PDB file of C-alpha atoms in Angstrom:
ATOM      1  CA  ALA A 207      -0.086  -0.019  -0.058  1.00 91.00           C
ATOM      2  CA  LEU A 208       1.462   3.723  -0.384  1.00 95.00           C
ATOM      3  CA  VAL A 209      -0.164   6.191   1.819  1.00 97.00           C
ATOM      4  CA  HIS A 210      -0.122   9.778   0.610  1.00 96.00           C
ATOM      5  CA  SER A 211      -1.741  11.393   3.335  1.00 97.00           C
ATOM      6  CA  PRO A 212      -2.460  11.195   7.436  1.00 97.00           C
ATOM      7  CA  ARG A 213      -6.048  11.500   6.293  1.00 97.00           C
ATOM      8  CA  ALA A 214      -5.559   8.537   3.829  1.00 97.00           C
ATOM      9  CA  ALA A 215      -4.095   6.246   6.243  1.00 97.00           C
ATOM     10  CA  SER A 216      -6.840   6.788   8.506  1.00 97.00           C
ATOM     11  CA  ARG A 217      -9.213   5.856   6.535  1.00 97.00           C
ATOM     12  CA  LEU A 218      -6.721   2.968   4.462  1.00 97.00           C
ATOM     13  CA  ALA A 219      -6.661   1.872   8.661  1.00 96.00           C
ATOM     14  CA  ASP A 220     -10.648   1.677   9.029  1.00 96.00           C
ATOM     15  CA  TYR A 221     -11.158  -0.642   5.868  1.00 97.00           C
ATOM     16  CA  LEU A 222      -8.286  -2.744   7.042  1.00 96.00           C
ATOM     17  CA  ALA A 223      -8.885  -3.475  10.737  1.00 95.00           C
ATOM     18  CA  GLY A 224      -9.081  -7.039  11.599  1.00 95.00           C
ATOM     19  CA  ARG A 225      -7.165  -8.262   8.907  1.00 96.00           C
ATOM     20  CA  ASP A 226      -4.011 -10.108   8.814  1.00 97.00           C
ATOM     21  CA  LEU A 227      -1.627  -7.978   7.130  1.00 96.00           C
ATOM     22  CA  MET A 228       1.867  -9.766   8.390  1.00 96.00           C
ATOM     23  CA  THR A 229       2.763 -10.508   5.158  1.00 94.00           C
ATOM     24  CA  LYS A 230       1.714  -6.874   3.840  1.00 93.00           C
ATOM     25  CA  SER A 231       3.827  -3.839   2.877  1.00 92.00           C
ATOM     26  CA  ALA A 232       2.994  -0.313   2.854  1.00 95.00           C
ATOM     27  CA  VAL A 233       4.908   2.614   2.335  1.00 97.00           C
ATOM     28  CA  ALA A 234       3.765   6.227   3.967  1.00 98.00           C
ATOM     29  CA  ILE A 235       4.832   9.386   2.861  1.00 97.00           C
ATOM     30  CA  SER A 236       6.034  10.893   6.629  1.00 97.00           C
ATOM     31  CA  ARG A 237       5.722   9.356  10.043  1.00 97.00           C
ATOM     32  CA  ALA A 238       2.264  11.201  10.420  1.00 97.00           C
ATOM     33  CA  ALA A 239       0.796   9.473   7.716  1.00 96.00           C
ATOM     34  CA  ALA A 240       2.241   6.017   8.977  1.00 97.00           C
ATOM     35  CA  SER A 241       1.390   6.595  12.511  1.00 96.00           C
ATOM     36  CA  SER A 242      -2.765   5.278  11.854  1.00 93.00           C
ATOM     37  CA  LEU A 243      -0.823   2.360  10.006  1.00 95.00           C
ATOM     38  CA  GLU A 244       1.496   1.265  13.404  1.00 94.00           C
ATOM     39  CA  ARG A 245      -1.871  -0.631  15.344  1.00 93.00           C
ATOM     40  CA  LEU A 246      -2.751  -2.489  11.589  1.00 95.00           C
ATOM     41  CA  GLY A 247       0.403  -4.948  11.758  1.00 95.00           C
ATOM     42  CA  PHE A 248       1.741  -4.593   8.478  1.00 95.00           C
ATOM     43  CA  GLY A 249       4.850  -6.990   7.593  1.00 94.00           C
ATOM     44  CA  ARG A 250       6.382  -3.932   6.720  1.00 93.00           C
ATOM     45  CA  LEU A 251       6.092  -0.467   7.558  1.00 96.00           C
ATOM     46  CA  LEU A 252       8.436   2.130   5.678  1.00 96.00           C
ATOM     47  CA  ILE A 253       8.482   5.803   5.917  1.00 97.00           C
ATOM     48  CA  ALA A 254      10.101   7.797   3.351  1.00 98.00           C
ATOM     49  CA  ASP A 255      12.911   9.961   3.808  1.00 97.00           C
ATOM     50  CA  ARG A 256      10.995  13.010   1.744  1.00 97.00           C
ATOM     51  CA  PRO A 257       7.621  13.896   2.073  1.00 97.00           C
ATOM     52  CA  ASP A 258       7.076  12.967  -1.894  1.00 97.00           C
ATOM     53  CA  GLU A 259       6.198  10.716  -4.308  1.00 96.00           C
ATOM     54  CA  ASP A 260       9.877  10.269  -5.218  1.00 97.00           C
ATOM     55  CA  ALA A 261      11.088   9.552  -2.089  1.00 97.00           C
ATOM     56  CA  MET A 262       8.129   7.175  -1.772  1.00 97.00           C
ATOM     57  CA  MET A 263       8.831   5.647  -5.244  1.00 96.00           C
ATOM     58  CA  ALA A 264      12.843   5.081  -3.868  1.00 95.00           C
ATOM     59  CA  THR A 265      11.557   3.830  -0.729  1.00 95.00           C
ATOM     60  CA  LEU A 266       9.020   1.025  -2.602  1.00 93.00           C
ATOM     61  CA  GLY A 267      12.108   0.031  -4.931  1.00 92.00           C
ATOM     62  CA  LYS A 268      14.054  -0.377  -1.224  1.00 86.00           C
ATOM     63  CA  ALA A 269      11.122  -2.419   0.104  1.00 78.00           C
ATOM     64  CA  VAL A 270      10.907  -4.788  -3.296  1.00 79.00           C
ATOM     65  CA  GLY A 271      14.653  -5.231  -3.518  1.00 74.00           C
ATOM     66  CA  ARG A 272      14.805  -3.140  -7.181  1.00 57.00           C
ATOM     67  CA  VAL A 273      17.414  -0.067  -5.768  1.00 47.00           C
TER      68      VAL A 273
END
């Protein structure tokens, strides 16, 4: 999952509540966006180095081993 804002994270957290996410990964644009996702139990919750799309894509690339 790619999460671009705290609001999107909150909505995603509501939608995914109670699901097994241990084999899933999420990339958040910021710590603020990641905060709502921490309680969900993603196998990997990564935060971009900078709050922009390029940094999110770089983080995603690292997560899948392509960068």
